[in-house]
Amino acid sequence: MSTASVDIALPRLLTGLSQPGMARLARHLDVHGSLPAPAALDGPALIELAERAKLRGRGGARFPAAIKMRAVRASRGRAIVVANGCESEPMSAKDALLLAELPHLVLDGAALAARAVGAEHVIVAYEGRRGSDSRQSLEHALKERRAAGVDSVRFELFAAAETFLTGQETSLVSQINGGEPRPTFIPPRPTQRGVRRRPTLVQNVETLAHLALIARHGAGWYGAVGTDDEPGSTLVTVLGAVNAPGVYEIECGTALESLLAAAGGLRGAIAGLLIGGYFGSWLPAGVVAELAVCDASLARHDAALGCGVLIALPSGACPVAETVRVAIYLATETANQCGPCVHGSAAIARTLHAIAEGSAAPGALADLGRWTQSLPGRGACHLPDGLAHFVSTALRTFPAAFDDHARHGPCESCGAPALLHIPAPSRPR
Amino acid sequence: MKLRVNPIKCDAHGLCAELLPEWIRLDEWGYPIINEAQIPRELEAHARRAADACPTLALLLTRD
């Protein structure tokens, strides 16, 4: 995968990545300098800084980091920080890239987050099998930091399960506590009672990497790129029908056309776009020219950047086959806890499959419309919401294709190799 | 006051929809679909009764 920047002021997070050695502490400090001392930037000041920078979480929900940090700081008990490197979104590559190539930026950010909430203990969670590069890189980075004595916090590594829901905040906390990788009901929020029943800040590793640079250079520097509402840069994984798929660092609000150009340009005509990964939205190819890569622009098309995955579907691919495979995958990744998700997800996946095969009962499309409307908000986590949105935007974006499959069964492109990756099951079912 | 269900605890007994049909209906699998708006004062007692009757204690009255 290639990495590059779009804007002259970038890259920031990905600085130095084109040459080897950024995973080493000495080189990291050469490039970025050391962190401001606690006397110069204490916990409350750090939270204020994150607030002024309008730093939002990069795990998918884009929740303001300062609000979370403040909630943890305000909770009673010794706080704990979890650096969440469990991407679990099958098409996203940014978090694994950060852990493998830029571990010190993430660890700097995690140490700062600990300072912000008054924690002495940081758990860095990565995905077990997929994360083997991450483990090696993190172990080496932590050894270097211990030898150099740069941290006053204690770090611990945690190999998380490899399921779609592994990185969901409460699911990750449950695993660290020795439980199953399943979401839990809120309240309590992890900010109130999380790991070892202590107030817990769970923050995505990209968010932490941004915090590491904001602490060094300030909120004004951070907001020198991006939009007023969404300042700074963000990492996106661009895949599909582009000439140079990979992880890119862009200014928030970059024109989608510029991003696609940075990714080598489109490889021919496209049928549509998937933005935000498997919890994301399908959009027709026609909107490319008017889209900017920020939530303000995407929201006008009922879409969000989410985990930052952007996939261009080539016109030769079948949107129905791609949608069905992902819907089945998501339905099998249910934690099997909440009735509406267990039954609704299975019904959606089954019905979509029947439509793709041309064997659906009349009214199947109406059933899908009803289920995708009634499912959101009715699970302990957002899996049903994500699935419903993924499917309803597919139906809306490719109505002719779904109608054609319902009438005539599989099309010529249905047998083409899958573009949207489906991980192999990693647990007994 | 609002009503909320803990979907992990809910076992689709359906008592809530019987006791509070004005506010709760069941989906085709028997799980409640709850009106998320503020409960009108005249329904508050019924809402409390429905929450108390839930065999899995999955129905919650909240103060926001």
mmCIF file of N, CA, C and O in Angstrom, chain A residues 337-408:
data_model
loop_
_atom_site.group_PDB
_atom_site.id
_atom_site.type_symbol
_atom_site.label_atom_id
_atom_site.label_comp_id
_atom_site.label_asym_id
_atom_site.label_seq_id
_atom_site.Cartn_x
_atom_site.Cartn_y
_atom_site.Cartn_z
ATOM 1 N N GLN A 337 -26.812 -11.201 21.368
ATOM 2 C CA GLN A 337 -27.338 -10.801 22.674
ATOM 3 C C GLN A 337 -28.712 -10.167 22.583
ATOM 4 O O GLN A 337 -29.544 -10.365 23.453
ATOM 5 N N CYS A 338 -28.922 -9.342 21.558
ATOM 6 C CA CYS A 338 -30.138 -8.535 21.491
ATOM 7 C C CYS A 338 -31.078 -9.087 20.416
ATOM 8 O O CYS A 338 -30.685 -9.225 19.247
ATOM 9 N N GLY A 339 -32.304 -9.365 20.815
ATOM 10 C CA GLY A 339 -33.272 -9.975 19.915
ATOM 11 C C GLY A 339 -33.433 -9.256 18.588
ATOM 12 O O GLY A 339 -33.361 -9.883 17.524
ATOM 13 N N PRO A 340 -33.666 -7.943 18.612
ATOM 14 C CA PRO A 340 -33.874 -7.250 17.339
ATOM 15 C C PRO A 340 -32.698 -7.430 16.382
ATOM 16 O O PRO A 340 -32.881 -7.552 15.170
ATOM 17 N N CYS A 341 -31.469 -7.456 16.910
ATOM 18 C CA CYS A 341 -30.279 -7.627 16.069
ATOM 19 C C CYS A 341 -30.188 -9.071 15.577
ATOM 20 O O CYS A 341 -30.001 -9.314 14.388
ATOM 21 N N VAL A 342 -30.328 -10.027 16.491
ATOM 22 C CA VAL A 342 -30.216 -11.435 16.116
ATOM 23 C C VAL A 342 -31.217 -11.775 15.013
ATOM 24 O O VAL A 342 -30.865 -12.316 13.964
ATOM 25 N N HIS A 343 -32.488 -11.415 15.231
ATOM 26 C CA HIS A 343 -33.531 -11.775 14.269
ATOM 27 C C HIS A 343 -33.539 -10.847 13.060
ATOM 28 O O HIS A 343 -33.664 -11.299 11.923
ATOM 29 N N GLY A 344 -33.423 -9.538 13.324
ATOM 30 C CA GLY A 344 -33.498 -8.564 12.237
ATOM 31 C C GLY A 344 -32.336 -8.681 11.266
ATOM 32 O O GLY A 344 -32.529 -8.659 10.049
ATOM 33 N N SER A 345 -31.115 -8.822 11.801
ATOM 34 C CA SER A 345 -29.946 -8.921 10.926
ATOM 35 C C SER A 345 -30.018 -10.179 10.071
ATOM 36 O O SER A 345 -29.711 -10.146 8.876
ATOM 37 N N ALA A 346 -30.415 -11.275 10.704
ATOM 38 C CA ALA A 346 -30.519 -12.530 9.954
ATOM 39 C C ALA A 346 -31.591 -12.419 8.867
ATOM 40 O O ALA A 346 -31.391 -12.880 7.732
ATOM 41 N N ALA A 347 -32.713 -11.779 9.204
ATOM 42 C CA ALA A 347 -33.798 -11.647 8.227
ATOM 43 C C ALA A 347 -33.352 -10.782 7.040
ATOM 44 O O ALA A 347 -33.630 -11.102 5.878
ATOM 45 N N ILE A 348 -32.646 -9.712 7.344
ATOM 46 C CA ILE A 348 -32.160 -8.835 6.276
ATOM 47 C C ILE A 348 -31.185 -9.592 5.374
ATOM 48 O O ILE A 348 -31.289 -9.560 4.141
ATOM 49 N N ALA A 349 -30.228 -10.279 5.987
ATOM 50 C CA ALA A 349 -29.220 -10.998 5.203
ATOM 51 C C ALA A 349 -29.862 -12.092 4.356
ATOM 52 O O ALA A 349 -29.558 -12.251 3.169
ATOM 53 N N ARG A 350 -30.792 -12.831 4.957
ATOM 54 C CA ARG A 350 -31.463 -13.928 4.253
ATOM 55 C C ARG A 350 -32.268 -13.393 3.072
ATOM 56 O O ARG A 350 -32.233 -13.941 1.968
ATOM 57 N N THR A 351 -32.987 -12.316 3.301
ATOM 58 C CA THR A 351 -33.842 -11.759 2.251
ATOM 59 C C THR A 351 -33.012 -11.161 1.115
ATOM 60 O O THR A 351 -33.339 -11.337 -0.063
ATOM 61 N N LEU A 352 -31.927 -10.472 1.484
ATOM 62 C CA LEU A 352 -31.042 -9.933 0.450
ATOM 63 C C LEU A 352 -30.468 -11.057 -0.403
ATOM 64 O O LEU A 352 -30.362 -10.940 -1.627
ATOM 65 N N HIS A 353 -30.078 -12.123 0.262
ATOM 66 C CA HIS A 353 -29.518 -13.264 -0.464
ATOM 67 C C HIS A 353 -30.540 -13.828 -1.445
ATOM 68 O O HIS A 353 -30.225 -14.134 -2.596
ATOM 69 N N ALA A 354 -31.787 -13.934 -0.979
ATOM 70 C CA ALA A 354 -32.851 -14.456 -1.859
ATOM 71 C C ALA A 354 -33.064 -13.523 -3.055
ATOM 72 O O ALA A 354 -33.258 -13.979 -4.188
ATOM 73 N N ILE A 355 -32.993 -12.219 -2.819
ATOM 74 C CA ILE A 355 -33.138 -11.264 -3.922
ATOM 75 C C ILE A 355 -32.003 -11.455 -4.931
ATOM 76 O O ILE A 355 -32.228 -11.508 -6.145
ATOM 77 N N ALA A 356 -30.785 -11.597 -4.425
ATOM 78 C CA ALA A 356 -29.630 -11.764 -5.310
ATOM 79 C C ALA A 356 -29.743 -13.033 -6.139
ATOM 80 O O ALA A 356 -29.286 -13.094 -7.278
ATOM 81 N N GLU A 357 -30.384 -14.043 -5.557
ATOM 82 C CA GLU A 357 -30.545 -15.312 -6.258
ATOM 83 C C GLU A 357 -31.761 -15.324 -7.174
ATOM 84 O O GLU A 357 -31.995 -16.282 -7.901
ATOM 85 N N GLY A 358 -32.563 -14.279 -7.079
ATOM 86 C CA GLY A 358 -33.782 -14.233 -7.887
ATOM 87 C C GLY A 358 -34.887 -15.110 -7.328
ATOM 88 O O GLY A 358 -35.845 -15.435 -8.027
ATOM 89 N N SER A 359 -34.763 -15.506 -6.044
ATOM 90 C CA SER A 359 -35.752 -16.435 -5.479
ATOM 91 C C SER A 359 -36.555 -15.797 -4.343
ATOM 92 O O SER A 359 -37.178 -16.500 -3.552
ATOM 93 N N ALA A 360 -36.523 -14.469 -4.254
ATOM 94 C CA ALA A 360 -37.222 -13.816 -3.148
ATOM 95 C C ALA A 360 -38.727 -13.796 -3.383
ATOM 96 O O ALA A 360 -39.196 -13.731 -4.525
ATOM 97 N N ALA A 361 -39.464 -13.874 -2.271
ATOM 98 C CA ALA A 361 -40.923 -13.788 -2.348
ATOM 99 C C ALA A 361 -41.319 -12.364 -2.736
ATOM 100 O O ALA A 361 -40.568 -11.422 -2.481
ATOM 101 N N PRO A 362 -42.495 -12.196 -3.338
ATOM 102 C CA PRO A 362 -42.949 -10.832 -3.604
ATOM 103 C C PRO A 362 -43.038 -10.072 -2.279
ATOM 104 O O PRO A 362 -43.368 -10.660 -1.268
ATOM 105 N N GLY A 363 -42.689 -8.816 -2.296
ATOM 106 C CA GLY A 363 -42.739 -8.067 -1.042
ATOM 107 C C GLY A 363 -41.422 -8.074 -0.297
ATOM 108 O O GLY A 363 -41.305 -7.476 0.783
ATOM 109 N N ALA A 364 -40.424 -8.762 -0.845
ATOM 110 C CA ALA A 364 -39.132 -8.840 -0.152
ATOM 111 C C ALA A 364 -38.515 -7.456 0.026
ATOM 112 O O ALA A 364 -37.966 -7.141 1.085
ATOM 113 N N LEU A 365 -38.601 -6.636 -0.992
ATOM 114 C CA LEU A 365 -38.017 -5.299 -0.903
ATOM 115 C C LEU A 365 -38.745 -4.454 0.144
ATOM 116 O O LEU A 365 -38.123 -3.679 0.868
ATOM 117 N N ALA A 366 -40.058 -4.636 0.239
ATOM 118 C CA ALA A 366 -40.831 -3.917 1.263
ATOM 119 C C ALA A 366 -40.433 -4.392 2.656
ATOM 120 O O ALA A 366 -40.305 -3.591 3.587
ATOM 121 N N ASP A 367 -40.217 -5.715 2.796
ATOM 122 C CA ASP A 367 -39.736 -6.240 4.088
ATOM 123 C C ASP A 367 -38.419 -5.570 4.476
ATOM 124 O O ASP A 367 -38.240 -5.147 5.617
ATOM 125 N N LEU A 368 -37.491 -5.505 3.516
ATOM 126 C CA LEU A 368 -36.192 -4.899 3.793
ATOM 127 C C LEU A 368 -36.347 -3.444 4.232
ATOM 128 O O LEU A 368 -35.679 -2.989 5.160
ATOM 129 N N GLY A 369 -37.223 -2.736 3.558
ATOM 130 C CA GLY A 369 -37.458 -1.339 3.903
ATOM 131 C C GLY A 369 -37.958 -1.206 5.330
ATOM 132 O O GLY A 369 -37.503 -0.346 6.086
ATOM 133 N N ARG A 370 -38.882 -2.089 5.718
ATOM 134 C CA ARG A 370 -39.434 -2.035 7.073
ATOM 135 C C ARG A 370 -38.363 -2.368 8.119
ATOM 136 O O ARG A 370 -38.202 -1.674 9.108
ATOM 137 N N TRP A 371 -37.612 -3.452 7.870
ATOM 138 C CA TRP A 371 -36.601 -3.858 8.867
ATOM 139 C C TRP A 371 -35.499 -2.820 9.003
ATOM 140 O O TRP A 371 -35.032 -2.550 10.110
ATOM 141 N N THR A 372 -35.034 -2.272 7.879
ATOM 142 C CA THR A 372 -33.932 -1.302 7.991
ATOM 143 C C THR A 372 -34.401 -0.036 8.703
ATOM 144 O O THR A 372 -33.608 0.679 9.276
ATOM 145 N N GLN A 373 -35.709 0.223 8.684
ATOM 146 C CA GLN A 373 -36.241 1.378 9.411
ATOM 147 C C GLN A 373 -36.408 1.100 10.894
ATOM 148 O O GLN A 373 -36.188 1.974 11.726
ATOM 149 N N SER A 374 -36.823 -0.114 11.221
ATOM 150 C CA SER A 374 -37.181 -0.391 12.618
ATOM 151 C C SER A 374 -36.000 -0.879 13.458
ATOM 152 O O SER A 374 -36.072 -0.898 14.670
ATOM 153 N N LEU A 375 -34.892 -1.237 12.818
ATOM 154 C CA LEU A 375 -33.770 -1.823 13.551
ATOM 155 C C LEU A 375 -32.881 -0.824 14.309
ATOM 156 O O LEU A 375 -32.458 -1.096 15.428
ATOM 157 N N PRO A 376 -32.583 0.342 13.697
ATOM 158 C CA PRO A 376 -31.629 1.244 14.358
ATOM 159 C C PRO A 376 -32.026 1.614 15.783
ATOM 160 O O PRO A 376 -33.199 1.832 16.078
ATOM 161 N N GLY A 377 -31.027 1.644 16.660
ATOM 162 C CA GLY A 377 -31.241 2.067 18.040
ATOM 163 C C GLY A 377 -31.755 0.968 18.946
ATOM 164 O O GLY A 377 -31.999 1.210 20.127
ATOM 165 N N ARG A 378 -31.919 -0.254 18.409
ATOM 166 C CA ARG A 378 -32.559 -1.281 19.233
ATOM 167 C C ARG A 378 -31.614 -2.394 19.670
ATOM 168 O O ARG A 378 -32.046 -3.435 20.136
ATOM 169 N N GLY A 379 -30.316 -2.152 19.553
ATOM 170 C CA GLY A 379 -29.341 -3.097 20.089
ATOM 171 C C GLY A 379 -28.495 -2.414 21.145
ATOM 172 O O GLY A 379 -28.550 -1.195 21.292
ATOM 173 N N ALA A 380 -27.700 -3.199 21.872
ATOM 174 C CA ALA A 380 -26.800 -2.613 22.869
ATOM 175 C C ALA A 380 -25.659 -1.868 22.174
ATOM 176 O O ALA A 380 -25.089 -0.941 22.721
ATOM 177 N N CYS A 381 -25.321 -2.276 20.946
ATOM 178 C CA CYS A 381 -24.317 -1.555 20.176
ATOM 179 C C CYS A 381 -24.958 -1.113 18.857
ATOM 180 O O CYS A 381 -26.156 -1.273 18.658
ATOM 181 N N HIS A 382 -24.131 -0.575 17.952
ATOM 182 C CA HIS A 382 -24.688 -0.024 16.727
ATOM 183 C C HIS A 382 -24.586 -0.972 15.533
ATOM 184 O O HIS A 382 -24.696 -0.533 14.398
ATOM 185 N N LEU A 383 -24.375 -2.259 15.795
ATOM 186 C CA LEU A 383 -24.309 -3.176 14.657
ATOM 187 C C LEU A 383 -25.611 -3.176 13.851
ATOM 188 O O LEU A 383 -25.577 -3.048 12.630
ATOM 189 N N PRO A 384 -26.772 -3.281 14.513
ATOM 190 C CA PRO A 384 -28.003 -3.234 13.707
ATOM 191 C C PRO A 384 -28.165 -1.909 12.951
ATOM 192 O O PRO A 384 -28.614 -1.907 11.798
ATOM 193 N N ASP A 385 -27.773 -0.816 13.574
ATOM 194 C CA ASP A 385 -27.868 0.492 12.917
ATOM 195 C C ASP A 385 -26.973 0.526 11.679
ATOM 196 O O ASP A 385 -27.372 0.996 10.612
ATOM 197 N N GLY A 386 -25.737 0.034 11.862
ATOM 198 C CA GLY A 386 -24.774 0.064 10.762
ATOM 199 C C GLY A 386 -25.232 -0.797 9.608
ATOM 200 O O GLY A 386 -25.194 -0.381 8.444
ATOM 201 N N LEU A 387 -25.689 -2.006 9.924
ATOM 202 C CA LEU A 387 -26.163 -2.916 8.885
ATOM 203 C C LEU A 387 -27.359 -2.312 8.148
ATOM 204 O O LEU A 387 -27.435 -2.339 6.916
ATOM 205 N N ALA A 388 -28.294 -1.769 8.928
ATOM 206 C CA ALA A 388 -29.506 -1.197 8.313
ATOM 207 C C ALA A 388 -29.141 -0.049 7.366
ATOM 208 O O ALA A 388 -29.686 0.061 6.260
ATOM 209 N N HIS A 389 -28.203 0.777 7.790
ATOM 210 C CA HIS A 389 -27.812 1.915 6.962
ATOM 211 C C HIS A 389 -27.071 1.444 5.708
ATOM 212 O O HIS A 389 -27.323 1.928 4.601
ATOM 213 N N PHE A 390 -26.167 0.503 5.894
ATOM 214 C CA PHE A 390 -25.412 -0.057 4.764
ATOM 215 C C PHE A 390 -26.386 -0.603 3.706
ATOM 216 O O PHE A 390 -26.253 -0.334 2.510
ATOM 217 N N VAL A 391 -27.380 -1.356 4.163
ATOM 218 C CA VAL A 391 -28.320 -1.993 3.239
ATOM 219 C C VAL A 391 -29.281 -0.969 2.626
ATOM 220 O O VAL A 391 -29.526 -0.987 1.416
ATOM 221 N N SER A 392 -29.800 -0.055 3.438
ATOM 222 C CA SER A 392 -30.781 0.884 2.877
ATOM 223 C C SER A 392 -30.124 1.832 1.882
ATOM 224 O O SER A 392 -30.731 2.191 0.865
ATOM 225 N N THR A 393 -28.855 2.211 2.126
ATOM 226 C CA THR A 393 -28.194 3.078 1.142
ATOM 227 C C THR A 393 -27.855 2.299 -0.134
ATOM 228 O O THR A 393 -27.833 2.865 -1.221
ATOM 229 N N ALA A 394 -27.618 0.995 -0.002
ATOM 230 C CA ALA A 394 -27.386 0.174 -1.202
ATOM 231 C C ALA A 394 -28.666 0.105 -2.042
ATOM 232 O O ALA A 394 -28.634 0.290 -3.264
ATOM 233 N N LEU A 395 -29.800 -0.121 -1.365
ATOM 234 C CA LEU A 395 -31.084 -0.225 -2.080
ATOM 235 C C LEU A 395 -31.408 1.094 -2.784
ATOM 236 O O LEU A 395 -31.943 1.107 -3.896
ATOM 237 N N ARG A 396 -31.077 2.200 -2.100
ATOM 238 C CA ARG A 396 -31.383 3.518 -2.640
ATOM 239 C C ARG A 396 -30.452 3.890 -3.802
ATOM 240 O O ARG A 396 -30.868 4.543 -4.750
ATOM 241 N N THR A 397 -29.191 3.452 -3.705
ATOM 242 C CA THR A 397 -28.191 3.848 -4.702
ATOM 243 C C THR A 397 -28.252 2.969 -5.956
ATOM 244 O O THR A 397 -27.970 3.438 -7.055
ATOM 245 N N PHE A 398 -28.610 1.702 -5.769
ATOM 246 C CA PHE A 398 -28.607 0.769 -6.902
ATOM 247 C C PHE A 398 -29.977 0.114 -7.092
ATOM 248 O O PHE A 398 -30.074 -1.120 -7.158
ATOM 249 N N PRO A 399 -31.058 0.902 -7.182
ATOM 250 C CA PRO A 399 -32.404 0.298 -7.246
ATOM 251 C C PRO A 399 -32.583 -0.611 -8.459
ATOM 252 O O PRO A 399 -33.192 -1.679 -8.355
ATOM 253 N N ALA A 400 -32.043 -0.191 -9.597
ATOM 254 C CA ALA A 400 -32.229 -0.989 -10.817
ATOM 255 C C ALA A 400 -31.538 -2.339 -10.679
ATOM 256 O O ALA A 400 -32.084 -3.371 -11.103
ATOM 257 N N ALA A 401 -30.357 -2.361 -10.085
ATOM 258 C CA ALA A 401 -29.612 -3.613 -9.934
ATOM 259 C C ALA A 401 -30.361 -4.583 -9.018
ATOM 260 O O ALA A 401 -30.459 -5.777 -9.309
ATOM 261 N N PHE A 402 -30.917 -4.070 -7.912
ATOM 262 C CA PHE A 402 -31.656 -4.956 -7.002
ATOM 263 C C PHE A 402 -32.923 -5.473 -7.670
ATOM 264 O O PHE A 402 -33.282 -6.643 -7.553
ATOM 265 N N ASP A 403 -33.601 -4.585 -8.378
ATOM 266 C CA ASP A 403 -34.819 -4.975 -9.078
ATOM 267 C C ASP A 403 -34.518 -6.052 -10.130
ATOM 268 O O ASP A 403 -35.227 -7.053 -10.243
ATOM 269 N N ASP A 404 -33.435 -5.847 -10.857
ATOM 270 C CA ASP A 404 -33.045 -6.795 -11.899
ATOM 271 C C ASP A 404 -32.719 -8.172 -11.308
ATOM 272 O O ASP A 404 -33.143 -9.201 -11.844
ATOM 273 N N HIS A 405 -32.000 -8.191 -10.175
ATOM 274 C CA HIS A 405 -31.675 -9.480 -9.551
ATOM 275 C C HIS A 405 -32.928 -10.154 -9.009
ATOM 276 O O HIS A 405 -33.067 -11.371 -9.117
ATOM 277 N N ALA A 406 -33.828 -9.360 -8.424
ATOM 278 C CA ALA A 406 -35.060 -9.936 -7.884
ATOM 279 C C ALA A 406 -35.857 -10.634 -8.986
ATOM 280 O O ALA A 406 -36.464 -11.687 -8.769
ATOM 281 N N ARG A 407 -35.813 -10.054 -10.182
ATOM 282 C CA ARG A 407 -36.586 -10.638 -11.294
ATOM 283 C C ARG A 407 -35.847 -11.765 -11.998
ATOM 284 O O ARG A 407 -36.434 -12.780 -12.357
ATOM 285 N N HIS A 408 -34.549 -11.561 -12.226
ATOM 286 C CA HIS A 408 -33.836 -12.472 -13.120
ATOM 287 C C HIS A 408 -32.709 -13.256 -12.467
ATOM 288 O O HIS A 408 -32.021 -14.021 -13.143
#
